[in-house]
Amino acid sequence: SQQVESAQNALVETIATEDPEALIGQAPRLLKLVRDKRGEVRRTAYWALGRANDLRLVPTLIGGLTDEDPACVVEARNALQFVSKRIDAHEPPDDPTPEQVQAAIAFWKKWYLRVRAYDERDDLGELPSK
């Protein structure tokens, strides 16, 4: 427990110092932490992933919208807002229904399909029609 708290504090400190270069090497570690059984660890990982400024991490953040811990869902949503610069996009809202979660997933997937890197665009069948 103390190790987890120490790791969380170190992560928050890294991000708080506004040193994105320090986060670049942390992405693999953060991706593992989003699967941790403790909600507070997953919540911190979603927060940090959102501030890594890496669009390749967006699918993991979208997956966080289905987390069993409501605080993790909120943090994944906040991270998506941060990455997308769409602070007004409250998808899903706090305390969402299952339908709202599914709508939010569709919303964020649609956004991601439009902005992702060209080297990740090999799935033309998934693109939304006009």
mmCIF file of N, CA and C in Angstrom:
data_model
loop_
_atom_site.group_PDB
_atom_site.id
_atom_site.type_symbol
_atom_site.label_atom_id
_atom_site.label_comp_id
_atom_site.label_asym_id
_atom_site.label_seq_id
_atom_site.Cartn_x
_atom_site.Cartn_y
_atom_site.Cartn_z
ATOM 1 N N SER A 1 0.822 -1.190 0.000
ATOM 2 C CA SER A 1 0.000 0.000 0.000
ATOM 3 C C SER A 1 0.872 1.261 0.000
ATOM 4 N N GLN A 2 1.928 1.245 0.800
ATOM 5 C CA GLN A 2 2.819 2.404 0.838
ATOM 6 C C GLN A 2 3.554 2.561 -0.486
ATOM 7 N N GLN A 3 3.902 1.433 -1.109
ATOM 8 C CA GLN A 3 4.576 1.502 -2.402
ATOM 9 C C GLN A 3 3.657 2.096 -3.458
ATOM 10 N N VAL A 4 2.376 1.715 -3.408
ATOM 11 C CA VAL A 4 1.416 2.251 -4.370
ATOM 12 C C VAL A 4 1.277 3.745 -4.171
ATOM 13 N N GLU A 5 1.119 4.168 -2.930
ATOM 14 C CA GLU A 5 0.979 5.588 -2.637
ATOM 15 C C GLU A 5 2.223 6.354 -3.069
ATOM 16 N N SER A 6 3.385 5.772 -2.832
ATOM 17 C CA SER A 6 4.634 6.403 -3.230
ATOM 18 C C SER A 6 4.711 6.536 -4.755
ATOM 19 N N ALA A 7 4.304 5.478 -5.468
ATOM 20 C CA ALA A 7 4.319 5.512 -6.929
ATOM 21 C C ALA A 7 3.335 6.550 -7.443
ATOM 22 N N GLN A 8 2.155 6.625 -6.830
ATOM 23 C CA GLN A 8 1.173 7.623 -7.237
ATOM 24 C C GLN A 8 1.712 9.028 -7.018
ATOM 25 N N ASN A 9 2.301 9.250 -5.863
ATOM 26 C CA ASN A 9 2.849 10.572 -5.572
ATOM 27 C C ASN A 9 3.951 10.951 -6.551
ATOM 28 N N ALA A 10 4.802 9.991 -6.888
ATOM 29 C CA ALA A 10 5.883 10.259 -7.844
ATOM 30 C C ALA A 10 5.314 10.596 -9.218
ATOM 31 N N LEU A 11 4.262 9.876 -9.609
ATOM 32 C CA LEU A 11 3.622 10.117 -10.892
ATOM 33 C C LEU A 11 2.999 11.505 -10.934
ATOM 34 N N VAL A 12 2.277 11.843 -9.902
ATOM 35 C CA VAL A 12 1.653 13.159 -9.823
ATOM 36 C C VAL A 12 2.714 14.243 -9.829
ATOM 37 N N GLU A 13 3.801 14.036 -9.115
ATOM 38 C CA GLU A 13 4.887 15.021 -9.060
ATOM 39 C C GLU A 13 5.517 15.200 -10.442
ATOM 40 N N THR A 14 5.704 14.095 -11.158
ATOM 41 C CA THR A 14 6.273 14.162 -12.505
ATOM 42 C C THR A 14 5.404 15.015 -13.407
ATOM 43 N N ILE A 15 4.101 14.789 -13.339
ATOM 44 C CA ILE A 15 3.193 15.524 -14.192
ATOM 45 C C ILE A 15 3.062 16.965 -13.722
ATOM 46 N N ALA A 16 3.029 17.166 -12.432
ATOM 47 C CA ALA A 16 2.872 18.508 -11.880
ATOM 48 C C ALA A 16 4.041 19.410 -12.248
ATOM 49 N N THR A 17 5.182 18.830 -12.502
ATOM 50 C CA THR A 17 6.341 19.637 -12.879
ATOM 51 C C THR A 17 6.287 20.040 -14.347
ATOM 52 N N GLU A 18 5.229 19.623 -15.044
ATOM 53 C CA GLU A 18 5.058 19.973 -16.451
ATOM 54 C C GLU A 18 6.226 19.470 -17.300
ATOM 55 N N ASP A 19 6.674 18.272 -17.014
ATOM 56 C CA ASP A 19 7.778 17.681 -17.763
ATOM 57 C C ASP A 19 7.247 16.527 -18.614
ATOM 58 N N PRO A 20 6.659 16.816 -19.774
ATOM 59 C CA PRO A 20 6.090 15.742 -20.587
ATOM 60 C C PRO A 20 7.128 14.728 -21.046
ATOM 61 N N GLU A 21 8.368 15.143 -21.172
ATOM 62 C CA GLU A 21 9.417 14.210 -21.576
ATOM 63 C C GLU A 21 9.544 13.063 -20.572
ATOM 64 N N ALA A 22 9.337 13.349 -19.297
ATOM 65 C CA ALA A 22 9.421 12.313 -18.269
ATOM 66 C C ALA A 22 8.289 11.311 -18.398
ATOM 67 N N LEU A 23 7.154 11.731 -18.951
ATOM 68 C CA LEU A 23 6.024 10.824 -19.111
ATOM 69 C C LEU A 23 6.167 9.901 -20.302
ATOM 70 N N ILE A 24 6.936 10.308 -21.291
ATOM 71 C CA ILE A 24 7.045 9.521 -22.517
ATOM 72 C C ILE A 24 7.488 8.090 -22.209
ATOM 73 N N GLY A 25 8.442 7.922 -21.378
ATOM 74 C CA GLY A 25 8.908 6.587 -21.017
ATOM 75 C C GLY A 25 8.018 5.872 -20.036
ATOM 76 N N GLN A 26 7.040 6.561 -19.484
ATOM 77 C CA GLN A 26 6.159 5.968 -18.478
ATOM 78 C C GLN A 26 4.925 5.308 -19.083
ATOM 79 N N ALA A 27 4.630 5.543 -20.340
ATOM 80 C CA ALA A 27 3.401 5.030 -20.937
ATOM 81 C C ALA A 27 3.245 3.519 -20.748
ATOM 82 N N PRO A 28 4.262 2.693 -20.997
ATOM 83 C CA PRO A 28 4.075 1.252 -20.791
ATOM 84 C C PRO A 28 3.709 0.912 -19.343
ATOM 85 N N ARG A 29 4.315 1.602 -18.423
ATOM 86 C CA ARG A 29 4.016 1.377 -17.007
ATOM 87 C C ARG A 29 2.585 1.802 -16.681
ATOM 88 N N LEU A 30 2.180 2.943 -17.214
ATOM 89 C CA LEU A 30 0.824 3.436 -16.983
ATOM 90 C C LEU A 30 -0.210 2.501 -17.597
ATOM 91 N N LEU A 31 0.089 1.952 -18.756
ATOM 92 C CA LEU A 31 -0.838 1.022 -19.395
ATOM 93 C C LEU A 31 -1.033 -0.231 -18.557
ATOM 94 N N LYS A 32 -0.028 -0.636 -17.838
ATOM 95 C CA LYS A 32 -0.165 -1.769 -16.909
ATOM 96 C C LYS A 32 -0.991 -1.372 -15.695
ATOM 97 N N LEU A 33 -0.796 -0.148 -15.223
ATOM 98 C CA LEU A 33 -1.490 0.302 -14.020
ATOM 99 C C LEU A 33 -2.995 0.446 -14.229
ATOM 100 N N VAL A 34 -3.461 0.656 -15.458
ATOM 101 C CA VAL A 34 -4.906 0.762 -15.671
ATOM 102 C C VAL A 34 -5.601 -0.588 -15.498
ATOM 103 N N ARG A 35 -4.819 -1.656 -15.385
ATOM 104 C CA ARG A 35 -5.399 -2.981 -15.138
ATOM 105 C C ARG A 35 -5.249 -3.412 -13.680
ATOM 106 N N ASP A 36 -4.736 -2.526 -12.835
ATOM 107 C CA ASP A 36 -4.557 -2.841 -11.423
ATOM 108 C C ASP A 36 -5.915 -3.049 -10.759
ATOM 109 N N LYS A 37 -5.952 -3.886 -9.744
ATOM 110 C CA LYS A 37 -7.230 -4.170 -9.079
ATOM 111 C C LYS A 37 -7.696 -3.018 -8.192
ATOM 112 N N ARG A 38 -6.794 -2.108 -7.852
ATOM 113 C CA ARG A 38 -7.158 -0.985 -6.974
ATOM 114 C C ARG A 38 -7.606 0.219 -7.798
ATOM 115 N N GLY A 39 -8.784 0.708 -7.463
ATOM 116 C CA GLY A 39 -9.359 1.837 -8.186
ATOM 117 C C GLY A 39 -8.509 3.084 -8.129
ATOM 118 N N GLU A 40 -7.918 3.366 -6.977
ATOM 119 C CA GLU A 40 -7.115 4.595 -6.862
ATOM 120 C C GLU A 40 -5.884 4.558 -7.763
ATOM 121 N N VAL A 41 -5.364 3.360 -8.009
ATOM 122 C CA VAL A 41 -4.213 3.223 -8.910
ATOM 123 C C VAL A 41 -4.661 3.451 -10.349
ATOM 124 N N ARG A 42 -5.779 2.824 -10.727
ATOM 125 C CA ARG A 42 -6.291 3.013 -12.085
ATOM 126 C C ARG A 42 -6.647 4.474 -12.324
ATOM 127 N N ARG A 43 -7.265 5.118 -11.355
ATOM 128 C CA ARG A 43 -7.645 6.519 -11.483
ATOM 129 C C ARG A 43 -6.418 7.394 -11.753
ATOM 130 N N THR A 44 -5.353 7.169 -11.005
ATOM 131 C CA THR A 44 -4.121 7.931 -11.203
ATOM 132 C C THR A 44 -3.521 7.651 -12.575
ATOM 133 N N ALA A 45 -3.587 6.402 -13.000
ATOM 134 C CA ALA A 45 -3.037 6.035 -14.309
ATOM 135 C C ALA A 45 -3.811 6.729 -15.434
ATOM 136 N N TYR A 46 -5.138 6.754 -15.342
ATOM 137 C CA TYR A 46 -5.928 7.451 -16.368
ATOM 138 C C TYR A 46 -5.580 8.932 -16.391
ATOM 139 N N TRP A 47 -5.445 9.512 -15.223
ATOM 140 C CA TRP A 47 -5.093 10.925 -15.122
ATOM 141 C C TRP A 47 -3.760 11.198 -15.838
ATOM 142 N N ALA A 48 -2.768 10.362 -15.538
ATOM 143 C CA ALA A 48 -1.440 10.549 -16.129
ATOM 144 C C ALA A 48 -1.444 10.286 -17.632
ATOM 145 N N LEU A 49 -2.178 9.265 -18.076
ATOM 146 C CA LEU A 49 -2.244 8.975 -19.510
ATOM 147 C C LEU A 49 -2.827 10.152 -20.282
ATOM 148 N N GLY A 50 -3.793 10.808 -19.691
ATOM 149 C CA GLY A 50 -4.395 11.960 -20.342
ATOM 150 C C GLY A 50 -3.437 13.114 -20.513
ATOM 151 N N ARG A 51 -2.469 13.187 -19.643
ATOM 152 C CA ARG A 51 -1.518 14.291 -19.701
ATOM 153 C C ARG A 51 -0.224 13.927 -20.423
ATOM 154 N N ALA A 52 -0.143 12.714 -20.930
ATOM 155 C CA ALA A 52 1.034 12.289 -21.684
ATOM 156 C C ALA A 52 1.046 12.877 -23.087
ATOM 157 N N ASN A 53 -0.086 13.450 -23.511
ATOM 158 C CA ASN A 53 -0.188 14.108 -24.809
ATOM 159 C C ASN A 53 0.177 13.160 -25.958
ATOM 160 N N ASP A 54 -0.369 11.941 -25.895
ATOM 161 C CA ASP A 54 -0.083 10.924 -26.901
ATOM 162 C C ASP A 54 -1.411 10.336 -27.374
ATOM 163 N N LEU A 55 -1.776 10.634 -28.602
ATOM 164 C CA LEU A 55 -3.053 10.158 -29.131
ATOM 165 C C LEU A 55 -3.144 8.636 -29.187
ATOM 166 N N ARG A 56 -2.015 7.950 -29.233
ATOM 167 C CA ARG A 56 -2.051 6.482 -29.271
ATOM 168 C C ARG A 56 -2.606 5.892 -27.985
ATOM 169 N N LEU A 57 -2.681 6.693 -26.918
ATOM 170 C CA LEU A 57 -3.198 6.223 -25.640
ATOM 171 C C LEU A 57 -4.716 6.392 -25.525
ATOM 172 N N VAL A 58 -5.322 7.074 -26.482
ATOM 173 C CA VAL A 58 -6.759 7.345 -26.429
ATOM 174 C C VAL A 58 -7.600 6.069 -26.351
ATOM 175 N N PRO A 59 -7.312 5.006 -27.115
ATOM 176 C CA PRO A 59 -8.134 3.799 -26.979
ATOM 177 C C PRO A 59 -8.171 3.258 -25.539
ATOM 178 N N THR A 60 -7.078 3.363 -24.823
ATOM 179 C CA THR A 60 -7.063 2.931 -23.427
ATOM 180 C C THR A 60 -7.961 3.828 -22.587
ATOM 181 N N LEU A 61 -7.926 5.125 -22.854
ATOM 182 C CA LEU A 61 -8.791 6.047 -22.120
ATOM 183 C C LEU A 61 -10.256 5.788 -22.438
ATOM 184 N N ILE A 62 -10.563 5.487 -23.678
ATOM 185 C CA ILE A 62 -11.943 5.142 -24.042
ATOM 186 C C ILE A 62 -12.360 3.878 -23.297
ATOM 187 N N GLY A 63 -11.459 2.915 -23.211
ATOM 188 C CA GLY A 63 -11.753 1.704 -22.444
ATOM 189 C C GLY A 63 -12.017 2.002 -20.981
ATOM 190 N N GLY A 64 -11.384 3.046 -20.463
ATOM 191 C CA GLY A 64 -11.592 3.435 -19.069
ATOM 192 C C GLY A 64 -13.009 3.897 -18.773
ATOM 193 N N LEU A 65 -13.762 4.229 -19.812
ATOM 194 C CA LEU A 65 -15.151 4.633 -19.615
ATOM 195 C C LEU A 65 -16.025 3.479 -19.152
ATOM 196 N N THR A 66 -15.503 2.255 -19.251
ATOM 197 C CA THR A 66 -16.254 1.081 -18.796
ATOM 198 C C THR A 66 -15.719 0.543 -17.474
ATOM 199 N N ASP A 67 -14.827 1.266 -16.832
ATOM 200 C CA ASP A 67 -14.250 0.829 -15.559
ATOM 201 C C ASP A 67 -15.360 0.650 -14.526
ATOM 202 N N GLU A 68 -15.183 -0.326 -13.652
ATOM 203 C CA GLU A 68 -16.194 -0.601 -12.619
ATOM 204 C C GLU A 68 -16.248 0.476 -11.542
ATOM 205 N N ASP A 69 -15.196 1.243 -11.397
ATOM 206 C CA ASP A 69 -15.138 2.296 -10.393
ATOM 207 C C ASP A 69 -15.595 3.616 -11.026
ATOM 208 N N PRO A 70 -16.695 4.204 -10.535
ATOM 209 C CA PRO A 70 -17.189 5.456 -11.122
ATOM 210 C C PRO A 70 -16.149 6.579 -11.121
ATOM 211 N N ALA A 71 -15.276 6.630 -10.115
ATOM 212 C CA ALA A 71 -14.241 7.672 -10.082
ATOM 213 C C ALA A 71 -13.244 7.479 -11.223
ATOM 214 N N CYS A 72 -12.986 6.238 -11.605
ATOM 215 C CA CYS A 72 -12.096 5.965 -12.732
ATOM 216 C C CYS A 72 -12.741 6.381 -14.044
ATOM 217 N N VAL A 73 -14.048 6.166 -14.158
ATOM 218 C CA VAL A 73 -14.774 6.582 -15.365
ATOM 219 C C VAL A 73 -14.673 8.096 -15.521
ATOM 220 N N VAL A 74 -14.879 8.814 -14.441
ATOM 221 C CA VAL A 74 -14.791 10.275 -14.474
ATOM 222 C C VAL A 74 -13.379 10.704 -14.864
ATOM 223 N N GLU A 75 -12.366 10.043 -14.314
ATOM 224 C CA GLU A 75 -10.983 10.423 -14.629
ATOM 225 C C GLU A 75 -10.631 10.098 -16.072
ATOM 226 N N ALA A 76 -11.119 8.961 -16.589
ATOM 227 C CA ALA A 76 -10.882 8.628 -17.996
ATOM 228 C C ALA A 76 -11.544 9.667 -18.893
ATOM 229 N N ARG A 77 -12.767 10.072 -18.542
ATOM 230 C CA ARG A 77 -13.463 11.113 -19.306
ATOM 231 C C ARG A 77 -12.688 12.429 -19.258
ATOM 232 N N ASN A 78 -12.241 12.806 -18.059
ATOM 233 C CA ASN A 78 -11.475 14.048 -17.924
ATOM 234 C C ASN A 78 -10.193 13.995 -18.741
ATOM 235 N N ALA A 79 -9.557 12.837 -18.765
ATOM 236 C CA ALA A 79 -8.330 12.676 -19.551
ATOM 237 C C ALA A 79 -8.627 12.825 -21.041
ATOM 238 N N LEU A 80 -9.751 12.272 -21.486
ATOM 239 C CA LEU A 80 -10.146 12.428 -22.891
ATOM 240 C C LEU A 80 -10.420 13.895 -23.215
ATOM 241 N N GLN A 81 -11.053 14.594 -22.298
ATOM 242 C CA GLN A 81 -11.293 16.020 -22.498
ATOM 243 C C GLN A 81 -9.965 16.766 -22.629
ATOM 244 N N PHE A 82 -9.014 16.419 -21.784
ATOM 245 C CA PHE A 82 -7.704 17.084 -21.787
ATOM 246 C C PHE A 82 -6.974 16.820 -23.102
ATOM 247 N N VAL A 83 -6.933 15.553 -23.513
ATOM 248 C CA VAL A 83 -6.230 15.178 -24.740
ATOM 249 C C VAL A 83 -6.886 15.832 -25.957
ATOM 250 N N SER A 84 -8.198 15.834 -25.972
ATOM 251 C CA SER A 84 -8.927 16.338 -27.139
ATOM 252 C C SER A 84 -9.058 17.856 -27.161
ATOM 253 N N LYS A 85 -8.757 18.495 -26.020
ATOM 254 C CA LYS A 85 -8.959 19.943 -25.864
ATOM 255 C C LYS A 85 -10.440 20.291 -25.984
ATOM 256 N N ARG A 86 -11.291 19.316 -25.679
ATOM 257 C CA ARG A 86 -12.743 19.505 -25.711
ATOM 258 C C ARG A 86 -13.266 19.456 -24.278
ATOM 259 N N ILE A 87 -12.936 20.444 -23.517
ATOM 260 C CA ILE A 87 -13.283 20.497 -22.109
ATOM 261 C C ILE A 87 -14.796 20.508 -21.903
ATOM 262 N N ASP A 88 -15.537 20.979 -22.888
ATOM 263 C CA ASP A 88 -16.994 21.040 -22.761
ATOM 264 C C ASP A 88 -17.678 19.715 -23.087
ATOM 265 N N ALA A 89 -16.936 18.718 -23.532
ATOM 266 C CA ALA A 89 -17.521 17.424 -23.883
ATOM 267 C C ALA A 89 -17.676 16.575 -22.630
ATOM 268 N N HIS A 90 -18.862 16.561 -22.083
ATOM 269 C CA HIS A 90 -19.113 15.801 -20.857
ATOM 270 C C HIS A 90 -19.707 14.442 -21.203
ATOM 271 N N GLU A 91 -18.937 13.664 -21.910
ATOM 272 C CA GLU A 91 -19.363 12.336 -22.345
ATOM 273 C C GLU A 91 -18.493 11.277 -21.713
ATOM 274 N N PRO A 92 -18.966 10.461 -20.831
ATOM 275 C CA PRO A 92 -20.320 10.433 -20.278
ATOM 276 C C PRO A 92 -20.446 11.422 -19.118
ATOM 277 N N PRO A 93 -21.684 11.712 -18.723
ATOM 278 C CA PRO A 93 -21.866 12.585 -17.560
ATOM 279 C C PRO A 93 -21.469 11.848 -16.281
ATOM 280 N N ASP A 94 -21.356 12.578 -15.197
ATOM 281 C CA ASP A 94 -21.116 11.919 -13.911
ATOM 282 C C ASP A 94 -22.300 10.984 -13.641
ATOM 283 N N ASP A 95 -22.023 9.828 -13.050
ATOM 284 C CA ASP A 95 -23.052 8.842 -12.705
ATOM 285 C C ASP A 95 -23.912 8.472 -13.921
ATOM 286 N N PRO A 96 -23.272 7.957 -14.981
ATOM 287 C CA PRO A 96 -24.002 7.683 -16.220
ATOM 288 C C PRO A 96 -24.800 6.383 -16.174
ATOM 289 N N THR A 97 -25.809 6.316 -17.016
ATOM 290 C CA THR A 97 -26.531 5.068 -17.239
ATOM 291 C C THR A 97 -25.712 4.231 -18.227
ATOM 292 N N PRO A 98 -25.995 2.942 -18.338
ATOM 293 C CA PRO A 98 -25.270 2.131 -19.340
ATOM 294 C C PRO A 98 -25.434 2.675 -20.762
ATOM 295 N N GLU A 99 -26.591 3.209 -21.067
ATOM 296 C CA GLU A 99 -26.813 3.772 -22.397
ATOM 297 C C GLU A 99 -25.937 5.008 -22.623
ATOM 298 N N GLN A 100 -25.791 5.824 -21.583
ATOM 299 C CA GLN A 100 -24.948 7.010 -21.695
ATOM 300 C C GLN A 100 -23.485 6.628 -21.860
ATOM 301 N N VAL A 101 -23.072 5.553 -21.201
ATOM 302 C CA VAL A 101 -21.689 5.079 -21.356
ATOM 303 C C VAL A 101 -21.466 4.638 -22.799
ATOM 304 N N GLN A 102 -22.394 3.882 -23.359
ATOM 305 C CA GLN A 102 -22.247 3.418 -24.743
ATOM 306 C C GLN A 102 -22.244 4.596 -25.718
ATOM 307 N N ALA A 103 -23.090 5.588 -25.464
ATOM 308 C CA ALA A 103 -23.108 6.780 -26.317
ATOM 309 C C ALA A 103 -21.783 7.532 -26.215
ATOM 310 N N ALA A 104 -21.221 7.610 -25.013
ATOM 311 C CA ALA A 104 -19.943 8.291 -24.819
ATOM 312 C C ALA A 104 -18.820 7.552 -25.532
ATOM 313 N N ILE A 105 -18.844 6.241 -25.470
ATOM 314 C CA ILE A 105 -17.825 5.454 -26.169
ATOM 315 C C ILE A 105 -17.905 5.722 -27.667
ATOM 316 N N ALA A 106 -19.114 5.737 -28.208
ATOM 317 C CA ALA A 106 -19.293 6.031 -29.634
ATOM 318 C C ALA A 106 -18.813 7.445 -29.962
ATOM 319 N N PHE A 107 -19.123 8.417 -29.098
ATOM 320 C CA PHE A 107 -18.699 9.807 -29.286
ATOM 321 C C PHE A 107 -17.179 9.905 -29.365
ATOM 322 N N TRP A 108 -16.490 9.294 -28.381
ATOM 323 C CA TRP A 108 -15.038 9.413 -28.329
ATOM 324 C C TRP A 108 -14.364 8.593 -29.432
ATOM 325 N N LYS A 109 -14.930 7.442 -29.803
ATOM 326 C CA LYS A 109 -14.364 6.673 -30.919
ATOM 327 C C LYS A 109 -14.464 7.461 -32.216
ATOM 328 N N LYS A 110 -15.604 8.107 -32.427
ATOM 329 C CA LYS A 110 -15.778 8.910 -33.640
ATOM 330 C C LYS A 110 -14.739 10.031 -33.679
ATOM 331 N N TRP A 111 -14.555 10.691 -32.545
ATOM 332 C CA TRP A 111 -13.548 11.755 -32.481
ATOM 333 C C TRP A 111 -12.156 11.191 -32.783
ATOM 334 N N TYR A 112 -11.813 10.076 -32.152
ATOM 335 C CA TYR A 112 -10.486 9.489 -32.323
ATOM 336 C C TYR A 112 -10.241 9.067 -33.772
ATOM 337 N N LEU A 113 -11.242 8.498 -34.413
ATOM 338 C CA LEU A 113 -11.070 8.086 -35.808
ATOM 339 C C LEU A 113 -10.731 9.268 -36.707
ATOM 340 N N ARG A 114 -11.188 10.457 -36.337
ATOM 341 C CA ARG A 114 -10.897 11.655 -37.139
ATOM 342 C C ARG A 114 -9.509 12.224 -36.882
ATOM 343 N N VAL A 115 -8.962 12.044 -35.699
ATOM 344 C CA VAL A 115 -7.722 12.750 -35.347
ATOM 345 C C VAL A 115 -6.498 11.857 -35.201
ATOM 346 N N ARG A 116 -6.661 10.576 -35.252
ATOM 347 C CA ARG A 116 -5.523 9.680 -35.010
ATOM 348 C C ARG A 116 -4.472 9.797 -36.103
ATOM 349 N N ALA A 117 -3.307 9.281 -35.790
ATOM 350 C CA ALA A 117 -2.170 9.360 -36.707
ATOM 351 C C ALA A 117 -2.443 8.568 -37.992
ATOM 352 N N TYR A 118 -1.885 9.040 -39.084
ATOM 353 C CA TYR A 118 -2.107 8.382 -40.373
ATOM 354 C C TYR A 118 -1.596 6.950 -40.395
ATOM 355 N N ASP A 119 -0.532 6.667 -39.668
ATOM 356 C CA ASP A 119 -0.002 5.299 -39.677
ATOM 357 C C ASP A 119 -0.905 4.323 -38.926
ATOM 358 N N GLU A 120 -1.952 4.811 -38.286
ATOM 359 C CA GLU A 120 -2.913 3.946 -37.593
ATOM 360 C C GLU A 120 -4.234 3.842 -38.351
ATOM 361 N N ARG A 121 -4.268 4.307 -39.581
ATOM 362 C CA ARG A 121 -5.518 4.366 -40.336
ATOM 363 C C ARG A 121 -5.603 3.248 -41.377
ATOM 364 N N ASP A 122 -5.507 2.029 -40.946
ATOM 365 C CA ASP A 122 -5.591 0.906 -41.869
ATOM 366 C C ASP A 122 -6.938 0.199 -41.768
ATOM 367 N N ASP A 123 -7.923 0.824 -41.152
ATOM 368 C CA ASP A 123 -9.219 0.198 -40.952
ATOM 369 C C ASP A 123 -10.330 1.019 -41.591
ATOM 370 N N LEU A 124 -10.233 1.237 -42.875
ATOM 371 C CA LEU A 124 -11.182 2.107 -43.554
ATOM 372 C C LEU A 124 -12.625 1.651 -43.401
ATOM 373 N N GLY A 125 -12.851 0.380 -43.116
ATOM 374 C CA GLY A 125 -14.201 -0.114 -42.917
ATOM 375 C C GLY A 125 -14.857 0.431 -41.666
ATOM 376 N N GLU A 126 -14.089 0.940 -40.733
ATOM 377 C CA GLU A 126 -14.652 1.455 -39.489
ATOM 378 C C GLU A 126 -14.949 2.953 -39.553
ATOM 379 N N LEU A 127 -14.562 3.613 -40.610
ATOM 380 C CA LEU A 127 -14.791 5.041 -40.701
ATOM 381 C C LEU A 127 -16.274 5.329 -40.850
ATOM 382 N N PRO A 128 -16.751 6.345 -40.157
ATOM 383 C CA PRO A 128 -18.178 6.676 -40.267
ATOM 384 C C PRO A 128 -18.504 7.242 -41.653
ATOM 385 N N SER A 129 -19.687 6.929 -42.130
ATOM 386 C CA SER A 129 -20.081 7.464 -43.433
ATOM 387 C C SER A 129 -20.610 8.886 -43.265
ATOM 388 N N LYS A 130 -20.564 9.649 -44.340
ATOM 389 C CA LYS A 130 -21.003 11.051 -44.266
ATOM 390 C C LYS A 130 -22.459 11.141 -44.322
#
